Coordinates of C-alpha atoms in Angstrom, one line a residue:
M1 CA 9.8 -40.9 -27.1
Y2 CA 8.9 -44.6 -27.1
T3 CA 12.5 -45.5 -26.5
N4 CA 12.8 -43.1 -23.6
A5 CA 9.7 -44.4 -21.9
L6 CA 10.7 -48.0 -22.5
N7 CA 14.2 -47.3 -21.2
R8 CA 12.9 -45.7 -18.0
Y9 CA 10.9 -48.8 -17.1
L10 CA 13.8 -51.1 -18.1
Q11 CA 16.3 -49.3 -16.0
A12 CA 14.1 -49.8 -12.9
I13 CA 13.8 -53.5 -13.6
L14 CA 17.5 -53.8 -14.2
A15 CA 18.3 -52.0 -11.0
E16 CA 16.0 -54.4 -9.0
L17 CA 17.6 -57.4 -10.6
D18 CA 21.1 -56.1 -10.0
N19 CA 20.2 -55.5 -6.3
K20 CA 18.5 -58.9 -5.8
L21 CA 21.0 -61.1 -7.8
N22 CA 24.1 -59.1 -6.9
A23 CA 25.1 -59.1 -10.5
K24 CA 25.6 -56.5 -13.3
I25 CA 22.8 -57.1 -15.8
T26 CA 22.5 -55.2 -19.0
A27 CA 19.8 -55.1 -21.7
N28 CA 19.8 -54.2 -25.3
I29 CA 16.5 -52.7 -26.5
R30 CA 17.6 -51.9 -30.0
T31 CA 15.9 -54.9 -31.5
A32 CA 12.6 -53.9 -29.8
V33 CA 12.8 -50.3 -31.1
D34 CA 14.5 -50.9 -34.5
P35 CA 13.8 -54.6 -35.4
L36 CA 15.4 -54.6 -38.8
G37 CA 18.3 -52.3 -37.9
D38 CA 17.5 -49.8 -40.7
S39 CA 17.6 -46.8 -38.4
F40 CA 21.0 -47.9 -37.1
A41 CA 22.3 -48.5 -40.6
A42 CA 21.1 -45.1 -41.8
T43 CA 22.9 -43.4 -38.8
L44 CA 26.1 -45.2 -39.7
S45 CA 25.7 -44.3 -43.3
G46 CA 25.4 -40.6 -42.4
L47 CA 28.5 -40.9 -40.2
A48 CA 30.5 -42.5 -43.0
K49 CA 29.3 -39.8 -45.5
D50 CA 30.3 -37.0 -43.1
G51 CA 33.7 -38.6 -42.6
T52 CA 33.2 -39.2 -38.9
I53 CA 33.9 -42.9 -39.3
A54 CA 35.5 -44.7 -42.2
N55 CA 33.5 -47.0 -44.5
N56 CA 35.2 -50.1 -43.3
Q57 CA 34.3 -49.2 -39.7
A58 CA 30.6 -48.8 -40.6
T59 CA 30.7 -52.2 -42.4
W60 CA 32.4 -53.8 -39.4
L61 CA 29.7 -52.4 -37.0
L62 CA 26.9 -53.6 -39.3
Q63 CA 28.5 -57.1 -39.4
Q64 CA 28.9 -57.2 -35.6
T65 CA 25.2 -56.4 -35.2
G66 CA 24.1 -59.0 -37.7
Y67 CA 22.9 -56.5 -40.4
F68 CA 25.5 -57.8 -42.8
P69 CA 26.7 -61.4 -42.9
D70 CA 30.2 -62.1 -41.6
E71 CA 31.3 -63.7 -44.9
M72 CA 30.2 -60.8 -47.1
P73 CA 32.6 -60.3 -50.0
D74 CA 34.6 -57.1 -50.4
A75 CA 33.1 -54.4 -52.6
Q76 CA 34.5 -54.2 -56.1
L77 CA 34.6 -50.9 -57.8
G78 CA 33.4 -50.8 -61.4
K79 CA 35.7 -49.6 -64.1
G80 CA 35.3 -45.9 -64.8
G81 CA 35.8 -43.9 -68.0
D82 CA 38.4 -41.3 -68.7
N83 CA 38.4 -38.1 -66.8
D84 CA 37.3 -35.8 -69.7
D85 CA 35.6 -33.3 -67.4
K86 CA 38.5 -30.9 -67.1
E87 CA 38.0 -27.6 -68.8
S88 CA 40.6 -26.6 -71.4
D89 CA 42.2 -23.2 -71.5
D90 CA 42.1 -23.2 -75.3

């Protein structure tokens, strides 16, 4: 609700600036609403878990928004054990 109210006022200000300056001005209020980016990261995590976007796409988006550093090393998967979970027909 806060975002909707803030956006309503912001759009009026942007329209006035666009009209007076004869320029296309945009604003990003994400940092005002989600300062740490945790909500955005949680949304991307859900999208990646559901298969809507790939893990590398979510990582790229988080790097572009500054949530992850650009020079973050690639993830390394730990060594797993043998797959002994199969049921035997014996």
